[in-house]
Short mmCIF file of N, CA, C and O in Angstrom, two decimals:
data_model
loop_
_atom_site.label_atom_id
_atom_site.label_comp_id
_atom_site.label_asym_id
_atom_site.label_seq_id
_atom_site.Cartn_x
_atom_site.Cartn_y
_atom_site.Cartn_z
N MET L 1 62.24 191.36 -94.52
CA MET L 1 62.03 191.60 -93.09
C MET L 1 60.61 191.21 -92.68
O MET L 1 60.44 190.54 -91.67
N ILE L 2 59.64 191.64 -93.45
CA ILE L 2 58.24 191.34 -93.11
C ILE L 2 57.99 189.83 -93.21
O ILE L 2 57.30 189.26 -92.36
N GLN L 3 58.56 189.20 -94.24
CA GLN L 3 58.38 187.75 -94.39
C GLN L 3 58.99 186.99 -93.22
O GLN L 3 58.42 186.00 -92.74
N ALA L 4 60.15 187.44 -92.76
CA ALA L 4 60.79 186.78 -91.63
C ALA L 4 59.94 186.93 -90.37
O ALA L 4 59.78 185.98 -89.60
N LEU L 5 59.39 188.11 -90.16
CA LEU L 5 58.53 188.34 -89.00
C LEU L 5 57.28 187.48 -89.08
O LEU L 5 56.85 186.89 -88.09
N ARG L 6 56.69 187.38 -90.26
CA ARG L 6 55.51 186.52 -90.44
C ARG L 6 55.84 185.07 -90.13
O ARG L 6 55.07 184.36 -89.49
N HIS L 7 57.00 184.63 -90.61
CA HIS L 7 57.41 183.25 -90.37
C HIS L 7 57.59 182.99 -88.88
O HIS L 7 57.13 181.97 -88.36
N VAL L 8 58.24 183.91 -88.19
CA VAL L 8 58.47 183.75 -86.75
C VAL L 8 57.14 183.74 -86.00
O VAL L 8 56.92 182.89 -85.12
N LEU L 9 56.25 184.64 -86.35
CA LEU L 9 54.95 184.69 -85.67
C LEU L 9 54.11 183.45 -85.97
O LEU L 9 53.40 182.95 -85.09
N THR L 10 54.21 182.95 -87.19
CA THR L 10 53.48 181.72 -87.53
C THR L 10 54.02 180.54 -86.74
O THR L 10 53.25 179.75 -86.18
N ARG L 11 55.33 180.42 -86.65
CA ARG L 11 55.92 179.34 -85.87
C ARG L 11 55.56 179.46 -84.39
O ARG L 11 55.31 178.47 -83.72
N PHE L 12 55.54 180.69 -83.88
CA PHE L 12 55.16 180.90 -82.49
C PHE L 12 53.71 180.50 -82.26
O PHE L 12 53.37 179.88 -81.26
N GLY L 13 52.83 180.84 -83.21
CA GLY L 13 51.43 180.44 -83.09
C GLY L 13 51.25 178.94 -83.12
O GLY L 13 50.44 178.39 -82.36
N VAL L 14 52.01 178.26 -83.97
CA VAL L 14 51.93 176.80 -84.02
C VAL L 14 52.45 176.21 -82.72
O VAL L 14 51.87 175.26 -82.18
N TRP L 15 53.53 176.77 -82.19
CA TRP L 15 54.08 176.26 -80.94
C TRP L 15 53.10 176.44 -79.78
O TRP L 15 52.94 175.55 -78.95
N THR L 16 52.43 177.60 -79.71
CA THR L 16 51.50 177.83 -78.60
C THR L 16 50.25 176.97 -78.73
O THR L 16 49.54 176.77 -77.76
N ALA L 17 49.98 176.45 -79.93
CA ALA L 17 48.85 175.55 -80.10
C ALA L 17 49.21 174.12 -79.74
O ALA L 17 48.34 173.26 -79.65
N HIS L 18 50.46 173.86 -79.51
CA HIS L 18 50.91 172.51 -79.17
C HIS L 18 50.60 172.22 -77.69
O HIS L 18 50.67 173.12 -76.85
N PRO L 19 50.23 170.99 -77.36
CA PRO L 19 49.93 170.66 -75.96
C PRO L 19 51.08 170.90 -74.99
O PRO L 19 50.85 171.11 -73.79
N ALA L 20 52.30 170.91 -75.47
CA ALA L 20 53.44 171.15 -74.59
C ALA L 20 53.42 172.56 -74.00
O ALA L 20 54.01 172.81 -72.95
N ALA L 21 52.72 173.47 -74.66
CA ALA L 21 52.63 174.83 -74.14
C ALA L 21 51.91 174.84 -72.79
O ALA L 21 52.24 175.66 -71.91
N PHE L 22 50.95 173.95 -72.60
CA PHE L 22 50.27 173.85 -71.31
C PHE L 22 51.24 173.38 -70.23
O PHE L 22 51.16 173.83 -69.09
N LEU L 23 52.13 172.49 -70.60
CA LEU L 23 53.13 172.02 -69.66
C LEU L 23 54.04 173.16 -69.22
O LEU L 23 54.41 173.25 -68.04
N VAL L 24 54.37 174.04 -70.13
CA VAL L 24 55.20 175.20 -69.79
C VAL L 24 54.48 176.08 -68.75
O VAL L 24 55.10 176.54 -67.78
N VAL L 25 53.19 176.30 -68.92
CA VAL L 25 52.43 177.12 -67.97
C VAL L 25 52.36 176.41 -66.61
O VAL L 25 52.49 177.07 -65.57
N VAL L 26 52.17 175.10 -66.61
CA VAL L 26 52.12 174.36 -65.35
C VAL L 26 53.47 174.43 -64.63
O VAL L 26 53.52 174.67 -63.41
N ILE L 27 54.55 174.27 -65.37
CA ILE L 27 55.89 174.36 -64.75
C ILE L 27 56.11 175.76 -64.20
O ILE L 27 56.62 175.93 -63.09
N TYR L 28 55.70 176.78 -64.96
CA TYR L 28 55.82 178.15 -64.49
C TYR L 28 55.04 178.36 -63.19
O TYR L 28 55.53 178.99 -62.25
N ALA L 29 53.81 177.83 -63.14
CA ALA L 29 52.98 177.98 -61.95
C ALA L 29 53.60 177.28 -60.74
O ALA L 29 53.60 177.83 -59.63
N VAL L 30 54.15 176.09 -60.96
CA VAL L 30 54.79 175.36 -59.86
C VAL L 30 56.01 176.12 -59.36
O VAL L 30 56.21 176.27 -58.14
N LEU L 31 56.83 176.61 -60.28
CA LEU L 31 58.01 177.38 -59.87
C LEU L 31 57.61 178.66 -59.15
O LEU L 31 58.26 179.07 -58.18
N TRP L 32 56.54 179.29 -59.60
CA TRP L 32 56.05 180.50 -58.94
C TRP L 32 55.62 180.16 -57.52
O TRP L 32 55.92 180.90 -56.57
N ALA L 33 54.90 179.05 -57.36
CA ALA L 33 54.43 178.66 -56.04
C ALA L 33 55.59 178.29 -55.11
O ALA L 33 55.51 178.51 -53.90
N ILE L 34 56.66 177.76 -55.67
CA ILE L 34 57.81 177.37 -54.86
C ILE L 34 58.63 178.59 -54.44
O ILE L 34 58.98 178.76 -53.27
N PHE L 35 58.94 179.46 -55.42
CA PHE L 35 59.88 180.55 -55.16
C PHE L 35 59.23 181.84 -54.64
O PHE L 35 59.89 182.61 -53.96
N GLU L 36 57.97 182.08 -54.96
CA GLU L 36 57.30 183.28 -54.47
C GLU L 36 55.86 182.97 -54.05
O GLU L 36 54.91 183.50 -54.63
N PRO L 37 55.68 182.12 -53.05
CA PRO L 37 54.31 181.75 -52.68
C PRO L 37 53.49 182.92 -52.14
O PRO L 37 52.26 182.93 -52.29
N GLU L 38 54.17 183.91 -51.55
CA GLU L 38 53.41 185.05 -51.01
C GLU L 38 52.84 185.93 -52.11
O GLU L 38 51.88 186.67 -51.88
N ARG L 39 53.39 185.86 -53.31
CA ARG L 39 52.90 186.69 -54.43
C ARG L 39 51.88 185.94 -55.28
O ARG L 39 51.34 186.51 -56.23
N LEU L 40 51.63 184.67 -54.97
CA LEU L 40 50.65 183.89 -55.72
C LEU L 40 49.28 184.06 -55.08
O LEU L 40 48.69 183.15 -54.53
N ASP L 41 48.78 185.28 -55.14
CA ASP L 41 47.46 185.58 -54.59
C ASP L 41 46.43 185.45 -55.71
O ASP L 41 46.67 184.80 -56.71
N TRP L 42 45.28 186.08 -55.54
CA TRP L 42 44.24 185.92 -56.55
C TRP L 42 44.63 186.59 -57.86
O TRP L 42 44.18 186.17 -58.93
N HIS L 43 45.48 187.61 -57.83
CA HIS L 43 45.97 188.22 -59.07
C HIS L 43 46.83 187.22 -59.85
O HIS L 43 46.74 187.12 -61.07
N GLY L 44 47.68 186.50 -59.13
CA GLY L 44 48.52 185.50 -59.77
C GLY L 44 47.72 184.36 -60.36
O GLY L 44 47.99 183.90 -61.47
N VAL L 45 46.71 183.92 -59.63
CA VAL L 45 45.84 182.85 -60.13
C VAL L 45 45.07 183.34 -61.36
O VAL L 45 44.93 182.61 -62.35
N ALA L 46 44.62 184.58 -61.34
CA ALA L 46 43.92 185.15 -62.50
C ALA L 46 44.86 185.24 -63.70
O ALA L 46 44.45 184.98 -64.84
N THR L 47 46.11 185.59 -63.46
CA THR L 47 47.09 185.65 -64.55
C THR L 47 47.30 184.28 -65.16
O THR L 47 47.30 184.12 -66.39
N LEU L 48 47.48 183.28 -64.32
CA LEU L 48 47.66 181.92 -64.82
C LEU L 48 46.42 181.43 -65.58
O LEU L 48 46.53 180.78 -66.61
N ALA L 49 45.24 181.76 -65.04
CA ALA L 49 44.00 181.37 -65.72
C ALA L 49 43.89 182.05 -67.08
O ALA L 49 43.43 181.43 -68.05
N THR L 50 44.31 183.29 -67.16
CA THR L 50 44.29 184.01 -68.44
C THR L 50 45.22 183.35 -69.44
O THR L 50 44.87 183.17 -70.62
N TRP L 51 46.41 182.96 -68.99
CA TRP L 51 47.35 182.28 -69.89
C TRP L 51 46.78 180.96 -70.38
O TRP L 51 46.89 180.63 -71.56
N VAL L 52 46.17 180.19 -69.49
CA VAL L 52 45.61 178.90 -69.88
C VAL L 52 44.46 179.09 -70.87
O VAL L 52 44.37 178.39 -71.88
N MET L 53 43.60 180.06 -70.61
CA MET L 53 42.49 180.31 -71.54
C MET L 53 43.00 180.79 -72.89
O MET L 53 42.46 180.42 -73.94
N THR L 54 44.06 181.59 -72.89
CA THR L 54 44.65 182.03 -74.15
C THR L 54 45.19 180.83 -74.94
O THR L 54 45.00 180.76 -76.16
N LEU L 55 45.82 179.90 -74.25
CA LEU L 55 46.31 178.70 -74.93
C LEU L 55 45.16 177.84 -75.46
O LEU L 55 45.26 177.28 -76.55
N PHE L 56 44.07 177.73 -74.71
CA PHE L 56 42.90 176.98 -75.20
C PHE L 56 42.34 177.63 -76.47
O PHE L 56 42.02 176.94 -77.44
N ILE L 57 42.23 178.95 -76.46
CA ILE L 57 41.71 179.65 -77.63
C ILE L 57 42.65 179.48 -78.82
O ILE L 57 42.21 179.22 -79.94
N GLN L 58 43.95 179.62 -78.58
CA GLN L 58 44.93 179.45 -79.65
C GLN L 58 44.87 178.04 -80.23
O GLN L 58 44.92 177.86 -81.44
N ARG L 59 44.73 177.05 -79.36
CA ARG L 59 44.65 175.65 -79.84
C ARG L 59 43.40 175.44 -80.67
O ARG L 59 43.45 174.79 -81.71
N ALA L 60 42.27 175.98 -80.24
CA ALA L 60 41.03 175.83 -80.99
C ALA L 60 41.13 176.52 -82.36
O ALA L 60 40.70 175.96 -83.38
N GLU L 61 41.71 177.70 -82.40
CA GLU L 61 41.87 178.41 -83.67
C GLU L 61 42.81 177.65 -84.60
O GLU L 61 42.56 177.57 -85.80
N HIS L 62 43.87 177.08 -84.06
CA HIS L 62 44.81 176.32 -84.87
C HIS L 62 44.13 175.09 -85.46
O HIS L 62 44.31 174.77 -86.65
N ARG L 63 43.34 174.40 -84.65
CA ARG L 63 42.64 173.22 -85.16
C ARG L 63 41.63 173.60 -86.23
O ARG L 63 41.49 172.89 -87.24
N ASP L 64 40.92 174.72 -86.04
CA ASP L 64 39.99 175.18 -87.06
C ASP L 64 40.71 175.52 -88.35
O ASP L 64 40.25 175.17 -89.45
N THR L 65 41.84 176.20 -88.25
CA THR L 65 42.62 176.55 -89.43
C THR L 65 43.11 175.30 -90.15
O THR L 65 43.05 175.22 -91.39
N GLN L 66 43.58 174.33 -89.40
CA GLN L 66 44.04 173.09 -90.01
C GLN L 66 42.89 172.36 -90.72
O GLN L 66 43.08 171.80 -91.80
N ALA L 67 41.70 172.38 -90.14
CA ALA L 67 40.55 171.74 -90.76
C ALA L 67 40.17 172.44 -92.06
O ALA L 67 39.86 171.79 -93.07
N VAL L 68 40.18 173.77 -92.07
CA VAL L 68 39.86 174.52 -93.28
C VAL L 68 40.89 174.23 -94.37
O VAL L 68 40.54 174.03 -95.54
N HIS L 69 42.16 174.20 -94.00
CA HIS L 69 43.20 173.90 -94.98
C HIS L 69 43.04 172.49 -95.55
O HIS L 69 43.24 172.29 -96.75
N ALA L 70 42.68 171.54 -94.71
CA ALA L 70 42.48 170.18 -95.19
C ALA L 70 41.31 170.11 -96.17
O ALA L 70 41.38 169.44 -97.21
N LYS L 71 40.24 170.83 -95.87
CA LYS L 71 39.08 170.85 -96.77
C LYS L 71 39.43 171.52 -98.09
O LYS L 71 39.03 171.05 -99.16
N LEU L 72 40.18 172.62 -98.04
CA LEU L 72 40.58 173.29 -99.27
C LEU L 72 41.52 172.41 -100.09
O LEU L 72 41.41 172.37 -101.33
N ASP L 73 42.40 171.69 -99.43
CA ASP L 73 43.28 170.77 -100.16
C ASP L 73 42.48 169.69 -100.87
O ASP L 73 42.78 169.35 -102.03
N GLU L 74 41.46 169.16 -100.21
CA GLU L 74 40.62 168.14 -100.84
C GLU L 74 39.85 168.72 -102.02
O GLU L 74 39.69 168.05 -103.04
N LEU L 75 39.37 169.93 -101.89
CA LEU L 75 38.65 170.57 -103.01
C LEU L 75 39.58 170.79 -104.20
O LEU L 75 39.19 170.64 -105.35
N LEU L 76 40.83 171.15 -103.92
CA LEU L 76 41.77 171.39 -105.01
C LEU L 76 42.20 170.09 -105.70
O LEU L 76 42.51 170.09 -106.89
N HIS L 77 42.21 169.00 -104.95
CA HIS L 77 42.58 167.72 -105.56
C HIS L 77 41.42 167.20 -106.37
O HIS L 77 41.47 166.61 -107.34
#
């Protein structure tokens, strides 16, 4: 059970580090602006900004992790 949860969370982390995740947030923002423009006030903009910043941080952490793994692989070879 724990291994399955770890696997799912790892895959989710890799997915959120992918550039397509930004596209999902942009599509969400466009749909929000179309269907509920009166609720897209400064709270909504702050929420979207928080999501985008979270994706930037996740992407940076993923790239750092990949770089460390590549260096460790080279050391082991």
